[in-house]
């Protein structure tokens, strides 16, 4: 210990002695003018002196850093404000006066950092905690009482000690320091001298001085003499840079003793309780609180706030474990199996495996927790023990995993199957590698049942879904509806890692296998499935697919679908002759076989003219067979001819055979998957339209045969009276003009239907059949073919009004046929009656000529009977002419309405029909004139 350190220690001793021997200053004005050294000293005891010296050295050698800004004026104002708020205004004035003197001192020996001195005094005055727990036998002195208790001084005491309050102590210290610095000649500053004492603590150079300080007491805060180190420590904080005599271990022991005094529960016990809580078990002190919904320490327990916070944070792992464990128990024991499903069971199994790893970790930690926490610094760094801080490090990774599992448990409580797998997959999209790896490992277990369902469905066509958790759903249907209605996608069960297009391909592949097995009675799909699995490098066994292998799954599905669909299409075209049956339907139901249709209409026409309720379907079937054998249809195969049948539609009262007659085609299994009842109903609707169009054409053809020029002999025409002759010419001309107009419309409409509609649609169907890759493509092509015919033939939903107008025109044409037949039947009857009347007249004239020669004059051949016949013929022709005018007017009005609706139709081909009907723009020019006449 050098001379400078000795002088610094002497200064401290002198300062402590002066403080202890100073009496309370007087409150008079004279007291402020006295010297800093009190003339009435109080001699302290040795124990008081030693305790106060140790306290002073502790304060001066400390390295505490203030937490506020260094502002001297603010500190002074804070002290004065505190005294004023406590009702000590006079003390505040006294402190202000002393501070003025203290701050005015400058020069050698003055205090430079005055703010630090004020901050120290204020801090010392505010510390009262130690006084509450310590008892003292010393007289109540504000500075001495706190010093003896071993803590920071408590200068503000009870009312009885108010004379030793903040003002007195602050003023006393300031005066003492001021006076001491005035008398010290070689001092370079108290703080600078005392700053060297720390080295003396570590080097032991202050042993001689400290041996004189006989420090004995349980709450001593200062190191005793060197010779008494081995006898034990009784508390304190030691700051050393070297530890030649194991002083650091002694300091740790002292810290442990202090901790035991402050805490009711040791850290070892808290560690064990935390480990119990992390297993969902209540410990001795850490228990689960339902109100708090977590593991907490009881409020009555004396534990530092920091320790309580650490325990609560660590016990979060137990709260998460409790949630995950509860979900597993409920799912496996309480819920029915159908509510959990195989995916849910796999999820619980994966969670249980993770908890097993968690149990292993807890077992290791419990083994380390059995070792006591070491007291020495070396043991604290390398010992195999467990503390709360070490637990926080060990729990860093498990708590992340447990949080993930708890979140998944909350989100998957009401889910199952593919929906559960999709929800878990969404949480796997994470940037943290730890989370990503953990979720992938979990999803491999969870998605294993789902991928097994996909494998069996794609390669075997088996839908093993007991608990309805697969994204493909089946329902019992007839064989003909198996493809369309037997299986469908369940969007709610489709996981996010399987795209919509892939799901549809998976659905179609399994449907193809079931269609081949059930409807076609074929086993060739098994070889195709095996070849597909070999092509992508996988097997057909269980477990060959898993989560994270989406590319492999997509490759397998693509290969299987390509091979199985190819086999299915070959079967449909070669064994079941799909294209040949489509052509047969076109030839018979769509009236493409002209000679067959014409012969059938000729032989069934008389029968269909009868009332519908009198027609025999067996007779019509015989006539159909006769039409087949009498036309080129006889060269078709027996299988096709056997499928064509007569069908009588439901009829109402007054319907004729033409209204209920129809043909049907029985496609049979498996073609009835394409030619369903709905499809055949649309075919029959098209047949009825085409059949009526052919009937109208047939009627106009028959009218033309009746109207041909040689049907009226020139001899008959020359013998008619002039009035009757003109009426006959006028009526015949009206009939001819109206027939021409109707025939123009019907022939162009029939050409449009047969060539622009049926043939073009058939050509497109053939092209699409060649490009079809699966049965869905084939179905789509046929549906497009049928839809095109319906739309272009004015039978679609958007052409209902136009279709009604067209059928009204057909009815008018059939009315015209009846009227024309009546007209020419009347003319033929008139011709036959006229010839008969002429013969009778000639006989009468011959007989009269013998008796009277005058009767043979010209014009005498018109007798009474011929006049009546002529009169009746004129009336008949006028009536027929009027009826022709009515039909012609109605036809013109309705036809113009039909023409006007064609340009507004959405289908472009209907505009071509308008172009054909109005090629010369005749109706466009005639329409305004007609409208003017009508309106």
Coordinates of C-alpha atoms in Angstrom, one line a residue, residues 591 594 597-598 601-602 658 689-705 739 742-743 745-751 754 810 813-814 817:
X591 CA -83.2 -39.2 -91.6
X594 CA -83.0 -40.9 -98.1
X597 CA -87.1 -42.4 -95.3
X598 CA -89.0 -42.0 -98.6
X601 CA -93.1 -42.3 -95.4
X602 CA -94.9 -43.8 -98.4
X658 CA -98.2 -38.3 -87.7
X689 CA -88.7 -32.0 -86.3
X690 CA -87.0 -33.6 -89.3
X691 CA -89.9 -36.0 -89.7
X692 CA -92.4 -33.2 -89.9
X693 CA -90.2 -31.3 -92.3
X694 CA -90.1 -34.4 -94.5
X695 CA -93.8 -34.8 -94.2
X696 CA -94.3 -31.2 -95.3
X697 CA -92.0 -31.8 -98.2
X698 CA -93.8 -35.0 -99.1
X699 CA -97.1 -33.2 -99.0
X700 CA -95.9 -30.5 -101.3
X701 CA -94.6 -33.1 -103.7
X702 CA -98.0 -34.8 -103.7
X703 CA -99.7 -31.5 -104.4
X704 CA -97.4 -31.0 -107.3
X705 CA -98.3 -34.3 -108.7
X739 CA -97.3 -23.7 -103.8
X742 CA -94.1 -22.7 -99.9
X743 CA -91.9 -25.1 -101.9
X745 CA -89.2 -22.1 -98.3
X746 CA -89.3 -25.9 -97.5
X747 CA -86.7 -26.9 -100.0
X748 CA -84.2 -24.3 -98.8
X749 CA -84.9 -25.1 -95.2
X750 CA -84.4 -28.8 -95.9
X751 CA -81.2 -28.2 -97.7
X754 CA -79.4 -31.6 -94.2
X810 CA -95.7 -26.3 -91.3
X813 CA -98.5 -25.9 -95.5
X814 CA -100.4 -29.0 -94.5
X817 CA -102.1 -29.5 -99.1

